[in-house]
Amino acid sequence: MKNMSKLKSLLICLFSATILIGCQEDEPSLKALLVPSNLIVSTDISEDGSGNVTFTASSDNAISYKFIFSDGTSKVAPNGIVTKRFTKTGFNTYLVSVVAFGTGGISTSTTLEVEVRSDFNDDEAVQLLTGGSSKKWYLDVKEVGHLGVGGTLPDFADQYWFAGFYNAQPDEKCGDPVSDCFCDDELTFTLNANGILTYEQDNKGATFFNGAHSAAGGGSGSGSDLCLDFDTSGTSTINLAPATSNLPEGESRGTVMNFSNDAFMMYYVGSSEYEILSITDSTLYVRVLDALNPVLAWYLKFTTTAPGSEPEPDGSAFATLVWEDDFNTDGAPNAANWTYDLGAGGWGNGEAQTYTSNPSNVIVENGVLKITAKKEGSGYTSARLKSENLQEFTYGKVEVRAKLPSVAGTWPAIWTLGANFDTVGWPNCGEMDIMEQTGADKNRVLSTLHYPGNFAGNGPSGSTSLTTSTTDFHTYTMEWTAEEIKFYVDDKSVHNQVVNDADKPFNSDFFFIMNIAMGGTLGGTIDPNFTEDTMEIDYIKVYQ
């Protein structure tokens, strides 16, 4: 029908010439055949050592441009302007191909050389990723937050550097046919003979897709996350670059991995640029922006321990029992171990209780320490024990066996503060929460860290389901070294929340605190029928 229409138009033009009315058909097909010409590419090479080069391409009859770089990456720019960061340290020459596309897909190309100076390097990250040759990494399925999501600037200015919206619980994605393919991938980082960092992903035949991105793997592009057959074979080159996310100090290593060939790390969100938040010889924590919804940042945790071979808490590293209180002597708590915080107000948390040292609020009976919160007239009383200036420790494994109160509004906590609290204040002293429980959810327990840049509601936190927390005793454990801090409940990982280092306040003496607050930030609404409830502690032990 289209060809017949063109023929009819031509005949009308021929037979109507005597009428002196010009007859002309639009010429989209002719325009589509025009070849881009006079392709010119200019460069603006940064001289500050950042490695940035801005390319500007122009051409007659071009509607878009593609820039192809020698590291395997490429960028498309309809306006002909792109900026590329070259990260190989020192002065290096790179080949860049520029393709100008016309309306019909016909193209013209040119190749140029640029010499760029880059002062950026992260040799330590390369060594940790590869072990100096080649190293395999796996999803850290036993850790809270092995997959997480949070907001980004400027949309979520108060929570753009951590997974504040969602954190996967240990093994949450494994065993479910919808997401099980997420748990068995192998990622291999290699430092080849030429000093180039490369990457390969073995996805065992299926890839876990974010639902909004599933069209890239043959899905609908909407709905829930799912596993799809998707080939991830092939080698990708990784260029390291300085991070530009402006995360708070201490929240990122400041290094970004740029993967060639559209490679990605296990969970597909359409991006090939991953910021390293932290890395050790055996742990890797990264952040990646969602390509379709850039107000979201996804978080992934990896380990060098293969699935199914995760270690239990490493008791061998903490072989010596250096202190304990087993609460076997009835009466007041041992004055050589414990003193009290006294008074009301909750120290800024809006709590409703007044802390006392009365036997009705704190006593040792029948081999357990009992901290009891009570309704007293129009208010509440409770107790807060602390070992400040009595029992203080740097590093070790801490075990506390406890049973928690069950009534809504009670906020039990077993935690620590830096011994320099009186001089530097909070959060500069640091805080490690071995166990907390909200007043609203008695089937879950939390462990959290607070330190400068990560405090109040922004403290990195993990949680785990514990439906018998108020009916049975459970063991809450913290393993604390100069390298990392880990938390467990009954030997099950809650989270490996932080890589410790010299810049954090977790490298000096801390003291213990045990208490029940009422209401406040985590206690929430107090049951109007509340009369009293108790937290029982069987023992507390420190191994080094």
Coordinates of C-alpha atoms in Angstrom, one line a residue, residues 6 66-67 70 78 96 111 193 251 278 282 293 322 366 371 376 391 428 435 465 471 503 512:
K6 CA 4.1 6.8 -3.8
K66 CA 29.3 6.4 20.1
F67 CA 32.7 6.5 21.8
S70 CA 40.4 0.6 24.4
P78 CA 23.4 12.1 21.1
V96 CA 39.6 6.0 21.2
T111 CA 40.2 6.9 15.7
A193 CA 50.4 -11.0 33.6
E251 CA 31.4 4.9 54.8
S278 CA 34.9 -1.8 52.5
S282 CA 37.9 -12.2 53.0
N293 CA 15.7 4.3 39.2
V322 CA 39.5 -13.5 81.2
N366 CA 18.4 -18.4 91.8
I371 CA 16.3 -6.4 85.9
E376 CA 5.0 2.9 89.8
Q391 CA 35.4 -4.1 84.2
N428 CA 32.7 9.8 69.6
M435 CA 21.5 -7.1 71.7
S465 CA 14.2 -13.6 63.8
T471 CA 10.3 -17.5 76.7
D503 CA 39.9 5.5 62.1
F512 CA 29.2 -3.1 79.6

